[in-house]
Each structure stands twice: as C-alpha cells, then as structure tokens.
Coordinates of C-alpha atoms and ligand atoms in Angstrom, one line a residue:
M1 CA 155.0 143.0 20.9
K2 CA 156.5 140.0 22.7
L3 CA 154.4 138.7 25.6
K4 CA 156.3 138.3 28.9
S5 CA 155.8 135.5 31.4
Y6 CA 155.2 136.3 35.1
L7 CA 157.5 134.0 37.2
G8 CA 159.2 134.4 40.5
G9 CA 157.3 137.7 41.1
Q10 CA 158.6 139.4 38.0
W11 CA 157.8 139.8 34.3
C12 CA 160.4 138.0 32.2
D13 CA 161.2 137.7 28.5
G14 CA 161.8 134.4 26.7
A15 CA 164.6 134.2 24.2
G16 CA 164.3 134.3 20.4
D17 CA 161.3 135.2 18.2
G18 CA 158.9 132.7 19.7
A19 CA 155.5 131.7 18.2
A20 CA 153.3 134.2 16.5
L21 CA 149.8 135.1 17.8
T22 CA 147.7 136.2 14.9
D23 CA 144.3 137.8 14.1
P24 CA 142.5 135.0 12.3
T25 CA 140.3 137.4 10.4
T26 CA 143.2 139.4 8.8
G27 CA 146.2 137.3 9.3
E28 CA 148.0 140.2 11.1
V29 CA 150.6 139.1 13.7
L30 CA 149.5 140.6 17.0
A31 CA 152.2 139.4 19.3
R32 CA 154.8 136.7 19.8
A33 CA 155.5 134.5 22.8
S34 CA 158.5 132.4 23.9
T35 CA 159.6 130.6 27.0
A36 CA 163.1 129.8 25.7
G37 CA 165.7 130.2 28.4
L38 CA 163.2 130.8 31.2
D39 CA 163.8 128.9 34.4
L40 CA 160.4 127.4 34.7
G41 CA 161.4 125.1 37.5
A42 CA 162.4 128.1 39.7
G43 CA 159.1 129.8 38.8
L44 CA 157.2 126.7 40.0
A45 CA 159.3 126.5 43.2
Y46 CA 158.5 130.2 43.9
A47 CA 154.8 129.6 43.6
R48 CA 155.1 126.6 46.0
D49 CA 157.4 128.3 48.5
V50 CA 156.2 131.9 48.5
G51 CA 152.6 131.8 47.1
G52 CA 151.5 128.6 48.9
P53 CA 152.3 129.7 52.5
A54 CA 150.9 133.2 51.9
L55 CA 147.6 131.8 50.7
R56 CA 147.3 129.2 53.4
A57 CA 147.9 131.9 56.0
L58 CA 144.4 133.1 55.0
G59 CA 141.2 131.3 55.7
Y60 CA 138.7 130.4 53.0
G61 CA 136.7 133.5 53.6
E62 CA 139.7 135.8 53.1
R63 CA 140.7 133.9 50.0
A64 CA 137.2 134.3 48.7
G65 CA 137.7 138.1 49.1
L66 CA 140.7 137.8 46.7
L67 CA 138.5 136.2 44.1
G68 CA 136.0 139.1 44.4
A69 CA 138.9 141.6 44.0
I70 CA 140.1 139.8 40.8
A71 CA 136.6 139.9 39.4
D72 CA 136.4 143.7 40.1
V73 CA 139.7 144.2 38.2
L74 CA 138.5 142.2 35.2
K75 CA 135.1 144.0 35.2
A76 CA 136.9 147.4 35.1
N77 CA 138.8 146.3 32.0
Y78 CA 136.0 144.4 30.3
A79 CA 135.7 146.6 27.1
A80 CA 139.4 146.3 26.3
Y81 CA 139.3 142.5 26.8
V82 CA 136.4 142.2 24.3
E83 CA 138.5 144.0 21.6
T84 CA 141.4 141.6 22.4
A85 CA 139.2 138.6 22.0
K86 CA 137.8 139.9 18.7
A87 CA 141.3 140.3 17.4
N88 CA 143.2 137.3 18.7
S89 CA 140.4 134.7 18.9
G90 CA 138.2 135.9 16.0
N91 CA 135.3 136.2 18.5
T92 CA 132.1 138.0 17.9
R93 CA 131.0 140.3 20.7
A94 CA 128.7 137.5 22.0
D95 CA 131.6 135.0 21.9
A96 CA 133.9 137.3 23.7
D97 CA 131.2 138.0 26.3
M98 CA 130.7 134.4 27.0
D99 CA 134.4 133.9 27.7
I100 CA 135.0 137.1 29.7
S101 CA 131.7 137.4 31.6
G102 CA 131.8 133.7 32.1
A103 CA 135.2 134.2 33.9
I104 CA 133.9 137.0 36.1
F105 CA 130.7 135.0 36.9
T106 CA 132.7 132.0 38.0
L107 CA 135.0 134.1 40.1
K108 CA 132.1 135.7 41.8
Y109 CA 130.3 132.4 42.3
Y110 CA 133.4 131.0 44.1
A111 CA 133.8 134.2 46.1
R112 CA 130.3 133.8 47.4
L113 CA 130.8 130.1 48.1
G114 CA 134.1 130.7 50.0
A115 CA 132.7 133.6 52.0
G116 CA 130.3 131.0 53.6
L117 CA 133.3 129.0 54.8
G118 CA 134.6 131.8 57.1
A119 CA 138.0 131.6 58.7
A120 CA 138.3 127.8 58.7
P121 CA 141.9 126.6 57.8
Y122 CA 140.6 123.3 56.4
L123 CA 137.4 121.4 55.5
V124 CA 135.7 118.7 57.5
D125 CA 134.3 115.9 55.4
G126 CA 131.4 114.2 57.1
A127 CA 130.5 113.6 60.7
P128 CA 132.9 111.8 63.2
E129 CA 132.5 108.0 63.1
P130 CA 132.8 105.9 66.3
L131 CA 135.4 103.2 66.0
S132 CA 135.3 101.5 69.4
R133 CA 132.5 100.0 71.4
D134 CA 132.7 102.7 74.1
G135 CA 132.6 105.4 71.5
D136 CA 135.8 107.2 72.8
F137 CA 137.9 106.1 69.8
Q138 CA 136.7 107.9 66.7
A139 CA 137.6 109.1 63.2
V140 CA 136.9 112.2 61.1
H141 CA 137.9 112.9 57.6
V142 CA 139.5 116.3 57.0
Q143 CA 140.5 118.0 53.7
V144 CA 143.6 120.2 54.0
P145 CA 145.0 122.3 51.2
R146 CA 147.8 120.6 49.3
Q147 CA 151.2 122.2 49.7
G148 CA 152.2 122.3 46.1
A149 CA 151.4 124.5 43.1
A150 CA 148.5 124.2 40.7
I151 CA 149.7 124.0 37.1
H152 CA 146.9 125.0 34.8
I153 CA 147.4 124.1 31.2
N154 CA 144.6 125.5 29.0
A155 CA 143.2 125.1 25.6
F156 CA 143.0 128.0 23.1
N157 CA 139.2 128.4 22.9
F158 CA 138.5 130.0 26.3
P159 CA 141.6 132.1 27.2
A160 CA 139.6 134.0 29.8
W161 CA 137.2 131.5 31.3
G162 CA 139.7 128.7 31.1
L163 CA 142.2 130.7 33.1
W164 CA 139.8 131.9 35.8
E165 CA 137.5 129.0 36.3
K166 CA 140.5 126.9 37.3
A167 CA 142.2 129.7 39.2
A168 CA 139.1 130.5 41.2
V169 CA 138.9 127.0 42.6
S170 CA 142.6 126.6 43.4
L171 CA 143.1 130.0 44.9
L172 CA 140.0 129.4 47.1
A173 CA 141.5 126.1 48.1
G174 CA 144.8 127.9 49.1
V175 CA 146.9 126.6 46.3
P176 CA 149.0 129.0 44.2
V177 CA 148.5 129.0 40.4
V178 CA 151.0 128.7 37.6
A179 CA 148.8 129.2 34.5
K180 CA 149.9 128.3 31.0
P181 CA 147.4 129.5 28.4
A182 CA 147.5 128.0 24.9
T183 CA 150.0 130.1 23.0
A184 CA 147.7 130.8 20.0
T185 CA 145.3 133.0 22.1
A186 CA 147.5 133.9 25.1
L187 CA 147.1 137.6 24.6
L188 CA 143.8 137.9 26.5
A189 CA 145.1 135.7 29.4
H190 CA 148.3 137.8 29.5
D191 CA 146.4 141.1 29.6
M192 CA 144.1 139.9 32.4
V193 CA 147.0 138.6 34.5
R194 CA 148.9 141.8 33.9
D195 CA 146.0 143.9 35.2
V196 CA 145.4 141.7 38.2
I197 CA 149.1 141.7 39.2
A198 CA 149.3 145.5 38.6
A199 CA 146.3 146.0 40.9
G200 CA 148.2 144.3 43.7
V201 CA 145.2 142.3 44.9
L202 CA 146.9 139.0 45.3
P203 CA 149.6 137.8 47.7
E204 CA 153.1 137.5 46.3
G205 CA 153.5 134.2 44.4
A206 CA 149.8 133.4 44.3
L207 CA 149.6 133.8 40.5
S208 CA 152.2 133.1 37.9
L209 CA 151.8 133.0 34.1
I210 CA 153.7 131.2 31.3
C211 CA 153.3 132.7 27.9
G212 CA 154.7 130.4 25.2
A213 CA 155.5 126.7 25.0
V214 CA 155.3 124.5 28.1
G215 CA 159.1 123.7 27.8
D216 CA 160.5 121.6 30.6
L217 CA 157.9 122.8 33.2
L218 CA 156.5 119.3 33.9
D219 CA 160.0 117.9 34.6
H220 CA 159.9 120.0 37.8
V221 CA 156.5 118.9 39.2
D222 CA 156.5 117.5 42.7
A223 CA 154.4 115.2 44.8
Q224 CA 152.0 117.9 46.2
D225 CA 151.5 119.6 42.8
A226 CA 148.1 119.4 41.0
I227 CA 148.0 119.7 37.2
A228 CA 144.7 120.6 35.6
F229 CA 144.9 120.1 31.8
T230 CA 142.4 121.1 29.2
G231 CA 143.1 120.3 25.6
S232 CA 143.2 117.5 23.1
A233 CA 143.1 113.8 23.9
A234 CA 146.5 113.4 22.2
T235 CA 148.3 115.9 24.5
A236 CA 146.4 114.5 27.5
A237 CA 147.8 111.0 26.6
S238 CA 151.3 112.4 26.6
L239 CA 150.8 113.9 30.1
R240 CA 149.4 110.7 31.5
A241 CA 152.6 109.0 30.4
H242 CA 154.9 111.7 31.6
S243 CA 157.6 110.1 33.7
R244 CA 157.9 112.9 36.3
I245 CA 154.1 112.9 36.9
L246 CA 154.2 109.1 37.2
E247 CA 157.2 109.1 39.5
T248 CA 156.0 111.8 41.9
G249 CA 152.3 110.9 41.9
A250 CA 151.4 114.6 41.3
R251 CA 147.7 114.9 40.6
L252 CA 146.5 115.2 37.0
N253 CA 143.0 116.2 36.0
V254 CA 142.2 115.9 32.3
E255 CA 139.4 117.7 30.4
A256 CA 139.8 116.5 26.8
D257 CA 137.8 116.6 23.6
S258 CA 134.5 114.7 23.3
I259 CA 131.9 114.0 20.6
N260 CA 128.8 115.3 22.5
A261 CA 125.3 114.4 21.5
S262 CA 122.0 116.1 21.6
L263 CA 118.9 113.9 21.4
L264 CA 115.5 114.8 20.1
G265 CA 113.0 112.7 22.1
P266 CA 110.7 110.1 20.3
D267 CA 107.7 112.2 21.4
A268 CA 108.9 115.4 19.7
G269 CA 107.2 115.8 16.3
P270 CA 108.1 118.6 13.8
D271 CA 105.4 120.9 15.2
S272 CA 106.3 120.4 18.9
P273 CA 108.0 123.1 20.9
E274 CA 110.8 120.7 21.8
F275 CA 111.6 120.2 18.1
A276 CA 112.0 124.0 17.6
L277 CA 114.1 124.3 20.8
F278 CA 116.3 121.4 19.6
V279 CA 116.9 123.0 16.2
R280 CA 117.7 126.4 17.8
E281 CA 120.2 124.8 20.3
V282 CA 122.0 122.6 17.7
V283 CA 122.6 125.6 15.4
R284 CA 123.6 127.8 18.3
E285 CA 126.1 125.2 19.5
M286 CA 127.5 124.8 16.0
T287 CA 128.1 128.5 15.5
V288 CA 129.0 130.0 18.9
K289 CA 132.8 130.5 19.0
A290 CA 132.7 129.0 15.5
G291 CA 132.0 125.7 17.1
Q292 CA 135.3 125.7 19.1
K293 CA 133.8 124.6 22.3
C294 CA 134.6 121.4 24.0
T295 CA 131.0 121.1 25.0
A296 CA 129.5 121.8 21.6
I297 CA 127.0 119.4 20.0
R298 CA 128.8 117.3 17.5
R299 CA 126.0 114.7 16.9
A300 CA 122.3 115.5 16.6
L301 CA 120.2 112.4 17.1
V302 CA 116.6 112.4 15.9
P303 CA 113.9 109.8 15.6
A304 CA 114.0 108.1 12.2
G305 CA 110.4 109.4 11.5
V306 CA 111.4 113.1 11.6
Y307 CA 115.0 112.7 10.2
E308 CA 114.1 114.4 6.9
A309 CA 112.2 117.2 8.6
A310 CA 115.0 117.7 11.1
C311 CA 117.7 117.9 8.4
E312 CA 115.6 120.5 6.5
A313 CA 114.9 122.6 9.6
L314 CA 118.5 122.5 10.7
A315 CA 119.9 123.3 7.3
A316 CA 117.4 126.2 6.8
R317 CA 118.5 127.8 10.2
V318 CA 122.2 127.2 9.5
G319 CA 121.8 128.9 6.1
R320 CA 120.8 132.1 7.9
I321 CA 124.1 132.4 9.8
V322 CA 126.2 135.4 8.6
V323 CA 129.9 134.5 8.6
G324 CA 132.6 137.1 8.5
D325 CA 134.7 139.7 10.3
P326 CA 133.5 139.4 13.9
R327 CA 133.9 143.2 14.3
N328 CA 130.9 143.6 12.0
E329 CA 127.8 143.7 14.2
D330 CA 125.8 141.8 11.6
V331 CA 128.1 138.9 11.7
R332 CA 127.0 135.9 13.8
M333 CA 130.1 133.7 13.4
G334 CA 133.8 134.6 13.0
P335 CA 136.8 132.5 11.8
V336 CA 138.4 129.6 13.6
V337 CA 141.5 130.5 15.5
N338 CA 144.3 130.1 13.0
K339 CA 145.3 128.5 9.7
A340 CA 146.4 125.3 11.4
Q341 CA 143.0 124.9 13.0
Q342 CA 141.3 125.7 9.7
S343 CA 143.2 123.0 7.8
D344 CA 142.5 120.6 10.7
V345 CA 138.8 121.2 10.7
L346 CA 138.5 121.0 6.8
A347 CA 140.5 117.8 6.8
T348 CA 138.3 116.3 9.6
I349 CA 135.2 117.3 7.6
D350 CA 136.6 115.4 4.6
A351 CA 137.1 112.4 6.8
L352 CA 133.6 112.6 8.1
L353 CA 132.3 112.8 4.6
T354 CA 133.3 109.2 4.0
E355 CA 130.4 108.3 6.2
T356 CA 128.0 111.3 5.7
R357 CA 126.6 113.7 3.1
R358 CA 126.9 117.5 3.2
L359 CA 123.7 119.4 3.9
T360 CA 125.4 122.8 4.3
G361 CA 128.9 124.4 4.2
D362 CA 130.5 124.4 0.8
P363 CA 134.0 125.5 1.6
D364 CA 134.6 126.9 -1.9
G365 CA 131.2 128.5 -2.5
F366 CA 131.0 130.9 0.4
A367 CA 132.1 134.5 1.0
P368 CA 132.8 135.8 4.5
V369 CA 131.3 139.3 5.1
G370 CA 133.9 142.0 5.3
A371 CA 136.9 139.7 5.2
D372 CA 139.2 138.0 2.7
K373 CA 138.4 134.3 2.4
D374 CA 142.0 133.4 1.6
T375 CA 143.7 135.4 4.3
G376 CA 141.1 134.7 7.0
C377 CA 140.7 131.4 8.7
F378 CA 137.0 130.8 7.9
V379 CA 135.1 127.6 7.8
P380 CA 131.4 127.7 6.8
P381 CA 128.9 126.2 9.2
T382 CA 128.9 122.6 8.0
L383 CA 125.9 120.3 8.7
L384 CA 126.4 116.7 7.7
A385 CA 123.9 113.8 7.6
C386 CA 124.8 110.3 8.5
D387 CA 122.0 107.9 7.2
A388 CA 123.4 104.7 8.9
P389 CA 125.0 105.8 12.2
E390 CA 125.1 102.3 13.6
E391 CA 127.4 101.3 10.8
A392 CA 129.6 104.4 11.0
A393 CA 132.7 104.8 13.2
K394 CA 134.3 108.2 12.5
V395 CA 131.2 110.2 13.3
H396 CA 131.5 108.9 16.9
E397 CA 135.2 109.1 17.1
I398 CA 136.7 112.1 15.5
E399 CA 136.2 115.7 16.6
A400 CA 136.0 118.5 14.1
F401 CA 136.8 121.4 16.5
G402 CA 134.9 123.9 14.5
P403 CA 131.4 124.7 13.2
V404 CA 130.5 121.1 12.3
C405 CA 127.6 118.8 13.4
V406 CA 126.4 115.5 12.1
V407 CA 122.6 114.7 12.1
M408 CA 121.7 111.1 12.4
P409 CA 118.5 109.0 12.8
Y410 CA 117.7 106.5 15.5
K411 CA 115.0 103.8 15.4
D412 CA 114.1 103.4 19.1
E413 CA 115.3 104.6 22.5
D414 CA 117.8 101.7 23.0
A415 CA 119.4 102.6 19.7
A416 CA 119.6 106.2 20.7
W417 CA 121.3 105.4 23.9
S418 CA 123.8 103.1 22.2
L419 CA 124.6 105.9 19.7
V420 CA 125.3 108.4 22.5
A421 CA 127.6 105.8 24.2
A422 CA 129.4 105.0 20.9
A423 CA 131.5 108.2 21.6
R424 CA 133.0 106.4 24.7
G425 CA 132.5 109.2 27.1
C426 CA 131.4 112.8 26.7
L427 CA 131.3 116.1 28.7
V428 CA 127.6 116.6 28.1
A429 CA 124.5 115.3 26.4
S430 CA 121.2 117.2 26.0
V431 CA 117.7 115.7 25.5
F432 CA 114.7 117.6 24.1
T433 CA 111.5 115.9 25.2
A434 CA 108.2 116.5 26.9
D435 CA 108.0 112.9 28.1
D436 CA 109.2 112.6 31.7
D437 CA 109.1 108.8 31.7
F438 CA 111.4 108.7 28.7
A439 CA 113.6 111.4 30.4
V440 CA 114.0 109.4 33.6
R441 CA 115.0 106.2 31.7
T442 CA 117.3 108.3 29.5
A443 CA 119.0 109.9 32.5
Q444 CA 119.9 106.5 33.9
A445 CA 121.0 105.2 30.5
L446 CA 123.2 108.2 29.6
A447 CA 124.7 109.2 33.0
P448 CA 127.5 106.5 32.9
W449 CA 128.8 108.1 29.7
N450 CA 128.4 111.8 30.4
G451 CA 129.5 114.3 33.0
R452 CA 126.4 116.5 32.6
L453 CA 122.9 115.9 31.2
L454 CA 120.5 118.6 30.2
F455 CA 116.8 117.8 29.7
V456 CA 114.8 120.5 28.0
G457 CA 111.0 120.7 27.7
D458 CA 108.9 123.6 26.8
S459 CA 108.6 124.9 30.4
I460 CA 112.3 125.7 30.6
G461 CA 112.7 126.6 26.9
K462 CA 113.6 130.2 27.8
S463 CA 115.3 129.7 31.2
H464 CA 117.7 126.9 30.6
T465 CA 121.4 127.9 30.3
G466 CA 122.2 125.9 27.2
H467 CA 123.8 122.6 26.2
G468 CA 127.3 124.0 26.0
N469 CA 127.4 126.5 28.9
V470 CA 129.3 125.4 31.9
M471 CA 127.8 126.5 35.2
P472 CA 130.2 126.8 38.2
S473 CA 127.7 125.1 40.5
C474 CA 127.6 122.0 38.2
L475 CA 130.3 119.5 37.5
H476 CA 132.4 120.0 34.4
G477 CA 134.2 116.9 33.0
G478 CA 133.2 113.6 31.6
P479 CA 134.2 109.9 31.7
G480 CA 136.3 108.0 29.2
R481 CA 137.3 109.8 26.1
A482 CA 136.4 113.1 27.7
G483 CA 139.3 112.7 30.1
G484 CA 137.7 111.4 33.2
G485 CA 138.2 114.8 34.9
E486 CA 136.0 116.8 37.3
E487 CA 136.2 120.5 37.5
L488 CA 133.9 123.0 39.2
G489 CA 130.6 121.7 40.7
G490 CA 130.7 124.0 43.6
M491 CA 132.5 122.5 46.6
R492 CA 133.2 119.4 44.6
G493 CA 135.8 121.3 42.6
L494 CA 137.9 122.0 45.7
A495 CA 138.7 118.3 46.4
F496 CA 141.3 118.2 43.6
Y497 CA 143.4 120.8 45.5
H498 CA 143.0 119.2 48.9
Q499 CA 144.3 116.1 50.6
R500 CA 141.5 114.0 52.2
T501 CA 142.9 112.4 55.4
A502 CA 141.2 110.2 57.9
V503 CA 142.2 111.3 61.4
Q504 CA 141.7 108.7 64.2
G505 CA 142.0 109.4 67.9
A506 CA 140.1 110.1 71.2
Q507 CA 136.7 111.7 71.0
A508 CA 138.0 115.0 72.5
L509 CA 140.6 115.5 69.8
I510 CA 138.2 114.4 67.0
S511 CA 135.5 116.8 68.2
R512 CA 138.1 119.7 68.3
L513 CA 139.2 118.9 64.8
S514 CA 135.6 118.7 63.6
G515 CA 134.7 122.0 65.2
N516 CA 137.7 124.0 63.8
G517 CA 137.1 123.0 60.2
G518 CA 134.8 124.5 57.5
E519 CA 131.6 122.7 56.9
Q520 CA 131.3 121.4 53.3
E521 CA 127.6 121.4 53.0
Ligands
NAP1 P1 146.2 121.1 22.7 O1 147.0 121.2 21.5 O2 146.1 119.8 23.4 O3 146.8 122.2 23.7 C1 146.3 122.4 25.0 C2 147.3 123.0 25.9 O4 148.4 122.0 26.1 C3 148.0 124.2 25.3 O5 148.2 125.1 26.4 C4 149.3 123.7 24.8 O6 150.3 124.6 24.7 C5 149.6 122.6 25.8 N1 150.5 121.6 25.3 C6 150.8 121.2 24.1 N2 151.7 120.2 24.1 C7 152.0 120.0 25.4 C8 152.8 119.0 26.1 N3 153.6 118.1 25.4 N4 152.8 119.0 27.4 C9 152.1 119.9 28.1 N5 151.3 120.8 27.5 C10 151.2 120.8 26.2 O7 144.7 121.5 22.5 P2 144.1 122.9 21.8 O8 144.3 122.7 20.4 O9 144.7 124.1 22.5 O10 142.6 122.8 22.3 C11 141.6 122.2 21.5 C12 141.2 120.9 22.1 O11 140.9 121.0 23.5 C13 140.0 120.3 21.5 O12 140.2 119.0 21.2 C14 138.9 120.5 22.5 O13 137.9 119.5 22.5 C15 139.7 120.4 23.8 N6 139.0 121.1 24.9 C16 138.5 120.5 25.9 C17 137.9 121.2 26.9 C18 137.3 120.5 28.1 O14 137.0 121.2 29.1 N7 137.1 119.2 28.2 C19 137.8 122.5 26.9 C20 138.4 123.2 25.8 C21 139.0 122.5 24.8 P3 150.7 125.4 23.3 O15 149.5 126.2 23.0 O16 151.8 126.3 23.7 O17 151.0 124.4 22.3

C-alpha cells in the first residue's frame, strides 16, 4: 500500500516507491510513502486561502464543536487504530492507548475550553489601559487569529497525540493545519486523517496531510504561517537556520529532545513511600513506548547514601519487564520503531558506557518473547550507573531515545540542582520527596531549566498523572536544549497562532473592541 497525501482538498499520490513503513516486531513492510512530484506549495496555499477564511468565519465556540466532532470520529475507530499502532509503532496495548486516548482527551479538553469562548471572533488580552490624563485615550491588547497556515512537523513516537494535540490548538485558534507526521509511523496519522476527512466534519481546507518526506514545503512558507516542530535537536537546528523562515519571519516553535531528570529527595530513605514511588516511576518511564518519549526520565538522581539501594531496587524492577511481541498480552515492552532507531540507541548506550557501568540490559543475552531477536528491533531495558556524574559529560548531553536510564548519586541539594541543570534545559523534571521546604527550594532552583516540574509525595502517589504524561492544561515545552517551545497549557497554547496587537484610540472604540472579544481567563 502507498500512503496518499491530502492536499488541495484531494488525496494525491507521490511518485516513485518512497520510504518503507515497517512493523518493527516482524520487519514486514506495511506501507510506503512518497511526496515526490507533489506540489506542496500549492497545498499550503490552499490551506491558507480556503481553509483559513472558512475557519475564521466561525467563532471559537463553533470551532470547538469541530474538535468535539473529530474526537467522536477517532473514538468510533479506536480499536482499528490500536492494531495499527501495534503493527507500525511496536506499541503494546497500553502504549497505543496512551497515544490514541491522549489525542482524544486533548481534543475534548480544547473543545470544552473553546466552548466557553462563545462566538467571539478574537481574544482580548487584559483590561483597557488609560493613556491620557483625561482617560479618553486608551489602549487594549487583542489577539487575532493569524492568516497563514499551521505547519505541524511531528516526531515518530506519538503519531496520534502529536498530530491532534497540535491540531486541536490551531483549529480552535482558527488556523488551518498542514500536518506532516514522521514517515516511519505515518500510517496511524494517515488513517485518522482519512477517517476525519471522510466524515466531513471539517470545513474544506482546514486539514491537510503530507505523508512522506518534507520536500520543498518550507521554501513556500509565508509571513503569517506558524511552524510547530517536534523532533530531534539536529533537525530543529536546520529549521532555525532555514532561509525562507528567516526571511519571512514565519513563526517557529521547537519541541526537541531533552535529558530529563527525576530526583529522589534527601529525605527519602529506602523504606519511605517516596522511594518506592520513585522506583516505580523511573522504570515506568524507561519502558513505556520502549522509552521513546521526549519526556522520559533519562537521569535518575539519588542521594549518595541510598545510591546502592536505589540501583538494586531499580535493577530488580527492570528485571521483571517482559520484552517481546507487543501483541502478546504478557509483554510489557515492545521494540523500538525501526532498525535505524535500534542501531542509534545501541550506539548511544555504548557511548554512555564510557562514563557508566551497565546494571541491566545485556543486548546479546536476552530473548524477546514471541519474536525473532534479529528480525525485530528490540533493545533490552538498559539501566546504567554513573558513579561520578559531576565529572561526566555525555550522561547530561546525549539522548538514547529508547529504554535507557542512568542512575547517579548526588551529595547535597546544591549538587542535585547543578546536575539537573547540566542538561542545559529540559521538558520536565520530577522530584520525589515528603519535605515541603526542600520542594519549595527545589521548585525555584529547577524552574529556570525545566518547562514542567512534578513533585510527588505519598499523598498523591496514586493520583498524579506521571512524570512523562503531558496534560493539555499544563505547558509542554522546555528551555534551552529542549527547544524553547511552548505548546498546550490551556489558553496559553493559542498565543502561537494569534497576533497580539495593541490597539490605541478613544475610550468608546476601545470599550467596543474589549466587549466584542473573548475573555481569556
Ligand atoms: P527527527 O528526525 O528530527 O524528525 C522529526 C520530523 O522532522 C519528522 O517528521 C521528519 O520527517 C521531519 N524532518 C526531517 N528532516 C527535516 C528537515 N530537513 N526539515 C523539516 N522537517 C524534517 O526526529 P524523530 O527521529 O522523528 O523523533 C525523535 C526525536 O524527537 C527525539 O530526539 C525526541 O526527543 C524528539 N521528540 C521531542 C518531543 C517534544 O515534545 N519535545 C516529542 C517527541 C520527540 P521524516 O520522518 O519524513 O524524516
């Protein structure tokens, strides 16, 4: 099967064989995708010229209704999507559910948020400000939907959630979407868009899809376009330097890789509930989606006094993870996404081993359940220990995008904070502690380096949503190395697709503008 792209309101075929999309458990080629010969510039213009006006003709409330309708289509096809995710992404049922239900949950969240904004055609940002002594000359800030297209370039690890978390925000903002899933796992994104288009729930031009390489798409961006990229820091760097993006000033949001940390508090001894919660979370983060999560815990920081106990407890729990064919219900972790990713992860583990020792994950001495080790793209869950993290560099710099985590000791809280910061910017850090004073100090020390902080004590041991889970009401993105981007976060996510403008004038005009806009809070 060759995946088609959906551009200019029709499904179109790229030329040639294109790239293969495989089943990472069996090696079977499931589909191919090519964009060769497609007029991507015309597709982008169609989104801008047809989809944009159609979406902006609706208010936020009506656009919120579109998100609800998309969620209904996806829900109706949930079971088929799970099978696709198992096949093309090597997902277990739980992995697939995280991706697909996460997409539906995020669409529904933004549908609810948008419903509250009613028929307003734009947003009002703050109260009017008097600018003259008599008060008649005033200013108000408005946020109006941008008139370009939203280009969404996604990573391979969340073909469903990555597509819809971005689309939910830009469609609600009134900006048409041109989505480009990563080719390796584009099958699920393709099937979802196919079903949504077939259901006829969106205005013409509101949603386009590119299956295959990005081609010359970015040579056609224009000043009002907004590009939201998720992927590696290396690809992000090439986008930041793209001459057309620089020339036009089109917006670019980057969600890149990061070496996230989880910190066990100095108060948490081996018998404390926080210690047990930490061990559970680190191992869960290592193994969910075979560790292919941008938010996964890559570094586990523990007080020097419990380093040995933590290594033992983590290794024991990792040792219980059943790896193999994700269709087998006993299996807890499937393969990584393809052979290229497998070689990349194994090579990165070798590089990390120059500064660490291996606690678990012998690549030669393990046998995946129900699958052939050589044909499949398996990597055993690999726990490494770094005894002198202050002297190490790679453990803070290179990302093994797979089931890999490095445990390291810290001597005091200042040392712990410095180690977290050594990764130069992360999406998320978590802290397991019962000491609220330490937590408050740590929040201030870690916030400049992280987009999200999770503090877990016994009282929320069962109710917290996890280190790696991205909640639509909370910001997703991180400073520095993590890309400096901001996605989601409720209303905050809409800003990227709006132009904020200060409007100055007489009080009567400013009051009218304020009254007609949607309230942001
Ligand atoms: P990638 O190789 O950078 O690819 C990401 C996307 O960019 C794909 O759709 C890819 O298309 C496209 N792309 C490749 N070259 C491009 C170019 N020159 N111009 C424009 N687009 C281009 O990353 P990946 O291997 O898919 O994803 C894994 C990485 O993403 C990891 O490092 C992970 O940490 C990071 N990630 C970050 C987040 C986050 O939210 N911060 C989330 C998930 C993943 P093709 O597939 O067609 O090559």
